[in-house]
Amino acid sequence: MAKEKTVQGTATQVKDFTNLVVQEQISTSVVGAEYGVIIGGYEGFYVFDGEKKEIIASVTTGSYVNDAQIYGDYLYLVDREGLKIYDFSDPQELILLNSYSTFGDSLSVTTNGELVFVADGENGLISFDLKDKVYIRLKEHIRLPGMVTRVEMFENYLFVIGPGLGIKVYEINENQTLQEINYYDKFISPRMFTFNNEFFVVNDDLLGIHIFKIKDLINDKNYDLKPLYVWNDDVYSMQLLDESLYFSTNNGVYKRNLESLETQEIITGQFSRPNILIKGGYIYLTNNENGLYIYDLDTKKLLKYVNTVNSIFDFVVLESGVLINEGGKIVYLDKQKGKLWEKRYTGSLIKGKKGFYEVSGNMVHFYDAKNTTTKSFPENIKRIKETQEGVFVIAEENIYSFFDGTKVFAGKAQDIEIIDNIAYIAEGDKIIEFNFLTGKSSFKFYSKDYIDQIHSSSDGFILLTEKGVFRTDFNFNIIDYFSFDYSPDIITLNEKYIFYSIGSQLTIVDVSNFGLNRMINSDLPILSMDYKYRYLYIFYPSKGIRRYNITDKLQLVDEEVIVNIFTAKNMVF
């Protein structure tokens, strides 16, 4: 199947994975379980139960996974660090047995139980001796022109393709060394190939699909190869099955008979770079961030769709589950990580404690786990502020109560906090006190920096500015100050802690004493945070949303994966 060249990622290994299925269950007559692997790129790989049609485990290798092959009780895998061998006898509890750095890209792997071959990008073709299916020893390193991106075995032959390389065909000699017997160098960007006992089909992204007779490749030594057919179809992946070529596009799946050349549309839909695998009467479409689609090969009906969310821009943790901003769509997952509903939005989202506010001009839609509340106001809205005494809409010229729509303050402002009918309003670099009962205003605090947010605490106020955080008493006398080295990407706070992140660096500040703070570096950038129910929730690319407990020494203890990012790039059985 197709491979993609991508930069390396890091992650940590886990054993359990929640079933992501949201379609109906498949009834299957398969006798005995058969297990496959879904390649996930940065996310590692997932073990797939072919009988139940379920994901039963997830493993992250610490690097971007490119390809894998299951051979008996072993899984041979290549990621950007090299070759890895896993014990696959218990697919729910994989054990890493051996690994070897190839010092290249490690894009593709194939084995016959005695030899392992790795397509190593610009580093060439690498072969290993295998002993007892586990122990590996470097046998040959063949440097080739161009890149080696895909390698497969057929009987006693090895097929290799890549840009600048074309096709090279090797015969495996009795001493297990390789002898080149054929080549075809007229490709520009060959990305994938598929074959059976009669045909060998290559897809070049620029030159289209080329069909060869496989006997021409292996029987005629150094023969002037010519394809039987060249089709200019724009396909993403393909698979030969009997006398037909199945191929996938962004618009669906098609079937073309290689004898009659008749083409039939099999599946219609909008996909994104879908890889196709046909196995046991099913069509599997691995559609990257859009998940896995499983169709019945005979009826062409969609039987199951496996995914949770395509992406995460932000999230709100609730007692009953989690709301996720997927970018153009809000998704609600329950505690079992099942998707209960999704709703599209067109405005901009503002995160609240119990949901998302969608702001579009002078309209606000509030989404929580069960309901949608819609409000309109006389002017365009800049911000929503939740306080202990209500929710307020900060518009361009005035501040309004969200629930009853009344104007509570006339004037421009960027934030508001309410305590006992007294409003404290941030106006530029000043804090103004406004008495709701008397309607009188008075000056309370001045900062040399723009005041972005004002929050009340048990003993005073927390003021967030462009360059740092002030802690004051109720009369706005400064108690403490914490300065930012750089402007934070994300800031969230509560009664106990201030959290802010810059890239992959998280800083935790104790609200009661700014001198108590800790800086923590993570492997991946922090894209969103939420603090609820004494836990810190962080969203990382590829890792998903993880929950942490915070110790007295401001250390993070990894508690649980709340939402996995499921990426299905390729599938092997």
Coordinates of C-alpha atoms in Angstrom, one line a residue:
M1 CA 0.0 0.0 0.0
A2 CA 1.0 3.7 -0.2
K3 CA 3.6 5.2 2.1
E4 CA 4.0 8.8 3.1
K5 CA 7.2 10.6 4.0
T6 CA 6.7 12.5 7.2
V7 CA 8.8 13.9 10.1
Q8 CA 9.4 11.9 13.2
G9 CA 7.2 12.0 16.3
T10 CA 7.4 10.7 19.9
A11 CA 5.0 9.1 22.2
T12 CA 4.7 6.6 25.0
Q13 CA 3.6 3.0 24.9
V14 CA 0.2 2.0 26.2
K15 CA -1.6 -1.3 26.4
D16 CA -5.3 -0.5 26.4
F17 CA -7.4 1.2 23.8
T18 CA -11.0 2.1 23.9
N19 CA -13.2 0.7 21.1
L20 CA -13.9 3.6 18.8
V21 CA -16.8 2.1 16.9
V22 CA -19.8 4.3 16.4
Q23 CA -21.6 2.2 13.7
E24 CA -23.6 -1.0 14.2
Q25 CA -21.8 -4.2 15.1
I26 CA -21.0 -6.6 12.4
S27 CA -22.2 -10.2 12.6
T28 CA -19.5 -12.3 11.1
S29 CA -19.1 -16.0 10.4
V30 CA -15.3 -16.0 10.6
V31 CA -14.1 -19.1 12.5
G32 CA -11.2 -18.2 14.8
A33 CA -9.9 -14.8 15.4
E34 CA -7.5 -13.2 12.9
Y35 CA -5.6 -10.1 13.9
G36 CA -4.4 -7.2 11.8
V37 CA -2.5 -4.0 12.4
I38 CA -3.6 -0.4 11.5
I39 CA -0.6 1.9 10.9
G40 CA -1.1 5.2 12.7
G41 CA 2.0 7.3 11.9
Y42 CA 2.7 9.5 14.9
E43 CA 0.1 7.6 16.9
G44 CA 2.0 4.3 16.5
F45 CA -0.2 1.4 15.6
Y46 CA -3.4 -0.3 16.6
V47 CA -4.1 -4.0 16.9
F48 CA -7.3 -5.0 15.0
D49 CA -9.5 -8.0 15.8
G50 CA -10.6 -9.2 12.3
E51 CA -13.4 -11.3 13.7
K52 CA -15.0 -8.7 15.9
K53 CA -14.0 -5.9 13.7
E54 CA -12.7 -4.0 16.8
I55 CA -9.5 -2.3 17.8
I56 CA -8.2 -4.1 20.9
A57 CA -4.9 -2.4 21.6
S58 CA -2.8 0.6 20.8
V59 CA 1.0 0.8 20.9
T60 CA 3.2 3.9 20.4
T61 CA 6.8 3.1 19.4
G62 CA 8.2 6.6 20.2
S63 CA 8.6 7.4 16.5
Y64 CA 6.6 7.7 13.3
V65 CA 5.4 4.3 12.2
N66 CA 5.6 3.6 8.4
D67 CA 4.9 -0.1 7.7
A68 CA 4.5 -3.5 9.3
Q69 CA 4.2 -7.2 8.4
I70 CA 2.7 -10.0 10.6
Y71 CA 4.6 -13.3 10.2
G72 CA 3.4 -16.1 12.4
D73 CA 3.5 -15.0 16.0
Y74 CA 5.7 -12.0 15.3
L75 CA 5.2 -8.4 14.1
Y76 CA 8.0 -6.9 12.0
L77 CA 7.6 -3.1 12.0
V78 CA 9.6 -0.1 10.7
D79 CA 9.4 3.4 12.2
R80 CA 11.7 6.3 11.7
E81 CA 14.1 4.8 14.2
G82 CA 14.5 1.6 12.3
L83 CA 13.3 -2.1 12.5
K84 CA 11.4 -3.4 15.5
I85 CA 10.2 -7.0 16.2
Y86 CA 7.3 -7.7 18.6
D87 CA 5.9 -10.8 20.1
F88 CA 2.4 -11.0 18.5
S89 CA 1.3 -14.3 20.1
D90 CA -1.0 -12.3 22.4
P91 CA -2.2 -9.4 20.3
Q92 CA -3.6 -7.6 23.4
E93 CA -0.2 -7.6 25.2
L94 CA 2.5 -7.0 22.6
I95 CA 6.1 -7.3 23.8
L96 CA 9.1 -5.6 22.0
L97 CA 11.7 -8.2 21.5
N98 CA 14.4 -6.6 19.3
S99 CA 15.2 -3.4 17.4
Y100 CA 17.8 -2.1 15.0
S101 CA 18.5 1.4 13.8
T102 CA 18.9 1.4 10.0
F103 CA 20.2 5.0 10.0
G104 CA 17.7 5.9 7.2
D105 CA 14.0 6.5 6.9
S106 CA 12.8 2.8 7.3
L107 CA 9.8 3.2 5.0
S108 CA 8.8 -0.4 4.2
V109 CA 9.5 -3.9 5.5
T110 CA 9.0 -7.5 4.3
T111 CA 10.1 -10.9 5.6
N112 CA 9.9 -14.6 4.8
G113 CA 10.9 -15.7 8.3
E114 CA 14.5 -16.1 7.3
L115 CA 15.3 -12.7 5.9
V116 CA 14.0 -9.2 6.6
F117 CA 14.3 -6.5 4.0
V118 CA 13.9 -2.8 4.8
A119 CA 13.4 0.0 2.2
D120 CA 15.5 2.7 3.9
G121 CA 14.8 5.8 1.7
E122 CA 17.9 7.5 0.5
N123 CA 20.0 5.0 2.6
G124 CA 19.1 2.2 0.1
L125 CA 18.0 -1.4 0.7
I126 CA 19.0 -3.2 3.8
S127 CA 18.7 -7.0 4.5
F128 CA 19.0 -8.9 7.8
D129 CA 19.4 -12.5 8.7
L130 CA 16.7 -13.8 11.0
K131 CA 17.4 -16.5 13.6
D132 CA 14.4 -18.0 15.5
K133 CA 12.3 -15.2 13.9
V134 CA 13.6 -12.8 16.5
Y135 CA 17.4 -12.3 16.4
I136 CA 18.6 -10.1 13.6
R137 CA 22.0 -9.6 12.0
L138 CA 22.8 -7.1 9.3
K139 CA 23.5 -9.0 6.1
E140 CA 23.6 -6.6 3.1
H141 CA 23.4 -2.9 2.7
I142 CA 22.8 -2.0 -1.0
R143 CA 23.1 1.7 -1.9
L144 CA 20.9 2.5 -4.9
P145 CA 20.3 5.7 -7.0
G146 CA 17.3 7.6 -5.8
M147 CA 15.1 6.5 -2.9
V148 CA 13.9 3.1 -1.9
T149 CA 10.4 3.5 -0.6
R150 CA 8.7 0.1 -1.0
V151 CA 9.9 -3.5 -0.8
E152 CA 8.0 -6.7 -1.2
M153 CA 8.8 -10.4 -1.6
F154 CA 7.2 -12.8 -4.2
E155 CA 8.3 -16.4 -4.0
N156 CA 12.1 -16.2 -4.3
Y157 CA 12.2 -12.7 -5.7
L158 CA 12.3 -9.2 -4.2
F159 CA 10.6 -6.1 -5.8
V160 CA 11.9 -2.6 -4.9
I161 CA 10.6 0.8 -6.1
G162 CA 11.3 4.4 -5.5
P163 CA 11.7 7.9 -7.0
G164 CA 14.8 8.1 -9.1
L165 CA 15.0 4.3 -8.9
G166 CA 12.0 2.9 -10.8
I167 CA 11.5 -0.9 -10.4
K168 CA 14.4 -3.2 -9.5
V169 CA 13.9 -6.9 -9.3
Y170 CA 16.2 -9.2 -7.3
E171 CA 16.5 -12.9 -7.1
I172 CA 17.3 -14.3 -3.7
N173 CA 20.2 -16.7 -4.1
E174 CA 20.8 -19.9 -2.2
N175 CA 23.3 -18.1 0.1
Q176 CA 20.5 -15.5 0.8
T177 CA 22.3 -12.7 -1.0
L178 CA 20.6 -10.6 -3.7
Q179 CA 21.2 -10.6 -7.4
E180 CA 19.6 -8.0 -9.6
I181 CA 17.9 -9.6 -12.6
N182 CA 15.6 -6.8 -14.0
Y183 CA 14.8 -3.1 -13.8
Y184 CA 12.5 -0.4 -15.3
D185 CA 13.8 3.1 -14.8
K186 CA 11.2 5.2 -16.7
F187 CA 9.2 6.2 -13.6
I188 CA 9.3 9.6 -12.0
S189 CA 7.4 9.2 -8.7
P190 CA 6.4 5.6 -8.2
R191 CA 4.6 5.4 -4.8
M192 CA 3.0 1.9 -4.6
F193 CA 2.6 -1.4 -6.3
T194 CA 0.4 -4.5 -6.0
F195 CA 0.8 -7.9 -7.6
N196 CA -0.5 -11.4 -8.0
N197 CA 0.6 -14.5 -9.9
E198 CA -0.1 -12.9 -13.2
F199 CA 0.2 -9.1 -13.0
F200 CA 2.4 -6.5 -11.4
V201 CA 0.8 -3.0 -11.1
V202 CA 2.7 0.2 -10.2
N203 CA 1.1 3.6 -9.6
D204 CA 3.2 6.6 -10.4
D205 CA 1.8 9.9 -9.0
L206 CA 2.8 11.7 -12.2
L207 CA 2.7 9.0 -14.9
G208 CA -0.3 7.0 -13.8
I209 CA -0.9 3.3 -13.5
H210 CA 1.5 0.8 -15.2
I211 CA 0.5 -2.9 -15.6
F212 CA 3.2 -5.5 -16.3
K213 CA 3.2 -9.2 -16.7
I214 CA 4.9 -10.6 -13.6
K215 CA 6.6 -13.3 -15.7
D216 CA 8.3 -10.6 -17.7
L217 CA 9.8 -9.2 -14.5
I218 CA 11.1 -12.5 -13.1
N219 CA 11.7 -14.9 -16.0
D220 CA 13.4 -12.6 -18.5
K221 CA 16.8 -11.4 -17.2
N222 CA 17.6 -7.8 -17.9
Y223 CA 14.8 -7.7 -20.3
D224 CA 13.7 -4.5 -22.0
L225 CA 10.5 -4.1 -19.9
K226 CA 7.4 -2.6 -21.4
P227 CA 4.1 -2.2 -19.6
L228 CA 1.0 -3.9 -21.0
Y229 CA -1.1 -0.9 -20.3
V230 CA -0.7 2.7 -18.9
W231 CA -3.7 4.3 -17.4
N232 CA -3.8 8.0 -16.4
D233 CA -6.1 7.5 -13.5
D234 CA -5.6 9.7 -10.5
V235 CA -5.7 7.0 -7.7
Y236 CA -4.4 7.0 -4.2
S237 CA -4.1 3.3 -3.5
M238 CA -4.9 0.0 -5.2
Q239 CA -5.1 -3.8 -4.7
L240 CA -5.1 -6.7 -7.2
L241 CA -7.8 -9.3 -6.4
D242 CA -8.1 -12.2 -8.9
E243 CA -8.3 -10.6 -12.4
S244 CA -9.5 -7.2 -11.2
L245 CA -7.7 -4.1 -9.9
Y246 CA -9.5 -2.3 -7.1
F247 CA -8.4 1.3 -6.6
S248 CA -9.4 4.1 -4.3
T249 CA -9.7 7.8 -5.0
N250 CA -10.9 10.8 -2.9
N251 CA -14.3 10.2 -4.5
G252 CA -14.7 6.4 -3.8
V253 CA -13.6 3.0 -4.8
Y254 CA -13.5 1.5 -8.3
K255 CA -13.0 -2.0 -9.8
R256 CA -11.3 -2.5 -13.3
N257 CA -11.1 -5.9 -14.9
L258 CA -7.6 -6.4 -16.4
E259 CA -8.8 -8.6 -19.2
S260 CA -12.0 -6.8 -20.4
L261 CA -10.9 -3.3 -19.0
E262 CA -14.4 -2.8 -17.8
T263 CA -14.6 -0.3 -14.9
Q264 CA -17.2 -0.4 -12.2
E265 CA -17.9 2.0 -9.4
I266 CA -17.9 0.1 -6.1
I267 CA -18.2 2.8 -3.3
T268 CA -19.1 6.5 -3.6
G269 CA -18.1 9.0 -0.9
Q270 CA -15.8 11.9 0.0
F271 CA -12.5 10.6 1.3
S272 CA -9.1 11.9 2.0
R273 CA -6.1 9.9 0.7
P274 CA -7.8 6.6 1.5
N275 CA -5.8 3.4 1.5
I276 CA -7.6 0.2 0.4
L277 CA -7.3 -3.3 1.8
I278 CA -9.6 -6.2 0.7
K279 CA -9.6 -9.1 3.1
G280 CA -12.1 -11.9 3.9
G281 CA -15.0 -10.4 2.0
Y282 CA -14.6 -6.9 3.4
I283 CA -13.2 -3.7 2.0
Y284 CA -11.2 -1.7 4.6
L285 CA -10.6 2.0 3.8
T286 CA -8.1 3.6 6.1
N287 CA -8.8 7.3 5.8
N288 CA -6.1 9.0 7.9
E289 CA -7.6 11.3 10.5
N290 CA -11.1 10.5 9.2
G291 CA -10.8 6.9 10.6
L292 CA -11.5 3.4 9.3
Y293 CA -14.4 2.5 7.0
I294 CA -15.5 -1.2 6.6
Y295 CA -17.7 -2.2 3.7
D296 CA -19.1 -5.6 2.7
L297 CA -17.4 -6.6 -0.6
D298 CA -20.6 -8.2 -2.0
T299 CA -23.3 -5.7 -1.0
K300 CA -20.9 -2.6 -1.0
K301 CA -22.7 -1.4 2.2
L302 CA -20.9 0.4 5.0
L303 CA -20.9 -2.0 7.9
K304 CA -18.9 -0.1 10.4
Y305 CA -17.1 3.3 10.9
V306 CA -14.3 3.5 13.4
N307 CA -13.3 6.9 14.8
T308 CA -13.9 9.3 17.6
V309 CA -12.8 12.8 16.4
N310 CA -10.9 13.9 13.4
S311 CA -9.0 16.6 15.3
I312 CA -9.1 18.6 18.5
F313 CA -8.8 22.4 18.6
D314 CA -10.1 22.7 22.2
F315 CA -12.1 20.8 24.7
V316 CA -14.2 21.2 27.9
V317 CA -14.2 18.4 30.5
L318 CA -17.6 17.7 32.0
E319 CA -18.8 15.3 34.7
S320 CA -20.6 13.2 32.1
G321 CA -17.9 13.3 29.4
V322 CA -16.0 15.8 27.2
L323 CA -17.0 18.4 24.6
I324 CA -14.5 18.8 21.8
N325 CA -14.1 21.6 19.3
E326 CA -13.2 19.7 16.2
G327 CA -12.9 22.8 14.0
G328 CA -16.3 23.6 12.4
K329 CA -17.9 20.9 14.5
I330 CA -18.6 20.3 18.2
V331 CA -18.5 16.6 19.3
Y332 CA -19.7 15.2 22.6
L333 CA -18.2 12.0 24.0
D334 CA -19.5 10.3 27.1
K335 CA -17.3 8.7 29.8
Q336 CA -17.0 5.5 27.8
K337 CA -15.6 7.7 24.9
G338 CA -18.7 7.0 22.8
K339 CA -19.7 9.7 20.4
L340 CA -23.3 10.8 21.4
W341 CA -23.8 13.7 19.1
E342 CA -22.1 16.3 16.9
K343 CA -23.1 19.7 15.8
R344 CA -21.7 22.0 13.2
Y345 CA -21.0 25.7 13.9
T346 CA -20.0 28.7 11.8
G347 CA -19.0 31.4 14.3
S348 CA -16.1 31.6 16.7
L349 CA -16.0 29.4 19.8
I350 CA -15.3 30.6 23.3
K351 CA -14.6 28.0 26.0
G352 CA -16.7 28.0 29.1
K353 CA -16.7 25.9 32.3
K354 CA -19.6 23.8 31.2
G355 CA -19.6 24.1 27.4
F356 CA -18.8 26.2 24.4
Y357 CA -20.2 29.6 23.4
E358 CA -20.5 30.2 19.6
V359 CA -20.3 33.9 18.8
S360 CA -21.4 35.2 15.5
G361 CA -21.9 39.0 15.3
N362 CA -24.5 39.8 17.9
M363 CA -25.7 36.2 18.4
V364 CA -24.5 33.6 21.0
H365 CA -25.3 29.9 21.0
F366 CA -24.3 28.0 24.1
Y367 CA -23.7 24.3 23.8
D368 CA -23.5 22.0 26.8
A369 CA -23.8 18.2 27.0
K370 CA -27.6 18.2 26.4
N371 CA -28.9 21.6 25.2
T372 CA -28.3 24.6 23.0
T373 CA -29.2 28.1 24.3
T374 CA -29.4 30.9 21.9
K375 CA -29.3 34.7 22.8
S376 CA -29.1 37.9 20.7
F377 CA -27.8 41.3 21.8
P378 CA -28.0 44.9 20.4
E379 CA -24.3 44.9 19.2
N380 CA -21.5 42.7 18.1
I381 CA -19.9 40.5 20.9
K382 CA -16.2 40.5 21.7
R383 CA -16.1 38.1 24.7
I384 CA -18.0 36.0 27.2
K385 CA -17.1 36.1 30.9
E386 CA -18.3 33.5 33.4
T387 CA -18.3 34.6 37.0
Q388 CA -19.6 33.1 40.3
E389 CA -22.5 35.5 40.1
G390 CA -23.5 35.1 36.4
V391 CA -22.4 35.0 32.8
F392 CA -21.8 38.3 31.0
V393 CA -21.5 39.3 27.4
I394 CA -18.8 41.9 26.7
A395 CA -19.8 43.7 23.5
E396 CA -18.1 46.4 21.6
E397 CA -19.6 49.3 23.6
N398 CA -21.4 47.8 26.6
I399 CA -21.6 44.7 28.9
Y400 CA -24.8 42.6 29.1
S401 CA -26.2 39.9 31.3
F402 CA -26.1 36.7 29.2
F403 CA -29.3 35.2 30.6
D404 CA -31.7 38.2 30.8
G405 CA -30.1 40.4 28.1
T406 CA -30.0 43.5 30.2
K407 CA -27.2 46.1 30.0
V408 CA -25.2 46.0 33.2
F409 CA -22.4 48.5 32.3
A410 CA -22.1 51.2 29.7
G411 CA -18.6 51.5 28.2
K412 CA -15.9 49.7 26.5
A413 CA -14.1 47.0 28.5
Q414 CA -12.2 43.7 28.1
D415 CA -13.2 41.9 31.2
I416 CA -15.5 41.9 34.3
E417 CA -15.6 40.3 37.7
I418 CA -18.6 40.5 40.1
I419 CA -18.5 40.3 43.9
D420 CA -21.6 41.2 46.0
N421 CA -23.3 43.5 43.5
I422 CA -19.9 45.2 42.8
A423 CA -18.4 44.9 39.4
Y424 CA -14.7 45.2 38.8
I425 CA -14.1 46.1 35.2
A426 CA -10.8 46.0 33.2
E427 CA -10.6 49.0 30.9
G428 CA -7.3 48.9 29.1
D429 CA -4.6 49.3 31.8
K430 CA -7.1 50.2 34.6
I431 CA -9.5 48.5 36.9
I432 CA -12.8 50.4 37.6
E433 CA -15.2 49.6 40.4
F434 CA -18.8 49.9 39.5
N435 CA -21.6 49.7 42.1
F436 CA -24.8 48.1 40.6
L437 CA -27.0 49.6 43.3
T438 CA -25.8 53.2 43.1
G439 CA -24.6 53.2 39.5
K440 CA -21.4 55.0 40.6
S441 CA -17.9 54.2 39.3
S442 CA -14.5 54.7 40.9
F443 CA -10.9 54.0 39.9
K444 CA -9.2 51.1 41.8
F445 CA -6.0 50.0 40.1
Y446 CA -3.5 50.9 37.4
S447 CA -1.0 48.7 35.5
K448 CA 1.7 49.8 33.1
D449 CA 0.6 46.8 31.0
Y450 CA -2.7 46.0 29.3
I451 CA -5.0 44.0 31.7
D452 CA -6.4 41.1 29.8
Q453 CA -8.3 39.3 32.6
I454 CA -9.5 39.8 36.2
H455 CA -10.5 37.0 38.5
S456 CA -11.4 36.8 42.1
S457 CA -9.8 34.5 44.6
S458 CA -10.4 33.6 48.3
D459 CA -8.3 36.5 49.4
G460 CA -8.4 39.1 46.6
F461 CA -7.9 39.2 42.9
I462 CA -5.7 37.7 40.1
L463 CA -5.0 40.1 37.3
L464 CA -3.5 38.7 34.0
T465 CA -1.6 41.2 31.9
E466 CA 0.4 40.9 28.7
K467 CA 3.7 40.4 30.7
G468 CA 2.7 38.7 34.0
V469 CA 0.3 38.1 36.8
F470 CA -0.6 40.3 39.7
R471 CA -2.0 38.9 43.0
T472 CA -3.8 41.6 45.0
D473 CA -6.0 41.8 48.1
F474 CA -9.6 43.0 47.9
N475 CA -8.4 46.7 47.9
F476 CA -6.0 46.0 45.0
N477 CA -2.9 46.3 47.1
I478 CA -0.2 44.2 45.3
I479 CA 0.7 41.0 47.3
D480 CA 2.7 39.2 44.6
Y481 CA 3.8 39.3 41.0
F482 CA 4.9 36.7 38.5
S483 CA 6.4 37.7 35.2
F484 CA 6.3 35.8 31.9
D485 CA 9.6 35.2 30.1
Y486 CA 7.6 35.1 26.9
S487 CA 4.0 35.6 26.0
P488 CA 2.1 32.4 26.9
D489 CA 0.2 30.4 24.2
I490 CA -2.4 29.2 26.7
I491 CA -3.4 30.4 30.2
T492 CA -5.9 28.7 32.5
L493 CA -6.3 29.3 36.3
N494 CA -8.4 28.3 39.3
E495 CA -8.5 28.8 43.0
K496 CA -5.2 26.9 43.5
Y497 CA -3.1 27.1 40.4
I498 CA -2.2 29.2 37.3
F499 CA -1.2 27.1 34.3
Y500 CA 0.4 28.6 31.3
S501 CA 2.2 27.0 28.3
I502 CA 4.7 28.1 25.7
G503 CA 5.1 25.4 23.0
S504 CA 5.8 22.2 24.9
Q505 CA 6.8 23.9 28.1
L506 CA 4.2 24.0 31.0
T507 CA 4.5 26.3 34.0
I508 CA 2.5 25.7 37.2
V509 CA 2.2 28.5 39.7
D510 CA 0.8 28.2 43.1
V511 CA -1.9 30.9 43.5
S512 CA -1.3 31.3 47.3
N513 CA 2.4 31.8 46.8
F514 CA 3.9 32.8 43.4
G515 CA 7.3 31.7 44.6
L516 CA 6.1 28.1 44.4
N517 CA 6.2 27.3 40.7
R518 CA 7.5 24.6 38.5
M519 CA 8.4 24.4 34.8
I520 CA 7.8 21.1 33.1
N521 CA 8.9 20.2 29.6
S522 CA 6.8 17.7 27.5
D523 CA 7.7 15.8 24.4
L524 CA 5.0 17.5 22.3
P525 CA 3.4 21.0 22.0
I526 CA 0.6 21.7 24.4
L527 CA -2.5 22.7 22.3
S528 CA -5.2 23.0 24.9
M529 CA -5.7 22.7 28.7
D530 CA -8.6 22.4 31.1
Y531 CA -8.6 22.0 34.9
K532 CA -11.6 20.3 36.4
Y533 CA -12.4 18.1 39.5
R534 CA -8.8 18.5 40.9
Y535 CA -7.2 17.2 37.6
L536 CA -5.3 18.9 34.8
Y537 CA -6.3 17.8 31.3
I538 CA -3.8 18.5 28.5
F539 CA -4.3 18.0 24.7
Y540 CA -1.1 17.0 22.8
P541 CA -0.9 16.3 19.1
S542 CA -0.9 12.5 18.5
K543 CA -1.3 11.7 22.2
G544 CA -4.8 13.1 22.5
I545 CA -6.2 14.4 25.8
R546 CA -4.5 13.1 28.9
R547 CA -5.5 13.6 32.6
Y548 CA -2.9 14.4 35.3
N549 CA -2.9 14.6 39.0
I550 CA -0.9 17.4 40.6
T551 CA 1.3 16.6 43.6
D552 CA 2.1 18.9 46.5
K553 CA 5.5 19.6 44.8
L554 CA 3.7 20.7 41.6
Q555 CA 4.6 17.6 39.7
L556 CA 2.3 15.9 37.1
V557 CA 1.3 12.3 37.6
D558 CA -0.1 10.7 34.4
E559 CA -3.5 9.3 35.3
E560 CA -5.5 8.4 32.2
V561 CA -5.9 8.9 28.5
I562 CA -9.3 10.6 28.1
V563 CA -9.5 10.8 24.3
N564 CA -7.1 9.1 21.8
I565 CA -6.4 10.7 18.4
F566 CA -7.1 7.8 16.0
T567 CA -5.2 8.0 12.7
A568 CA -5.6 5.2 10.2
K569 CA -3.0 5.4 7.5
N570 CA -2.7 1.8 6.4
M571 CA -3.8 -1.7 7.4
V572 CA -2.0 -5.1 7.2
F573 CA -3.1 -8.6 8.1

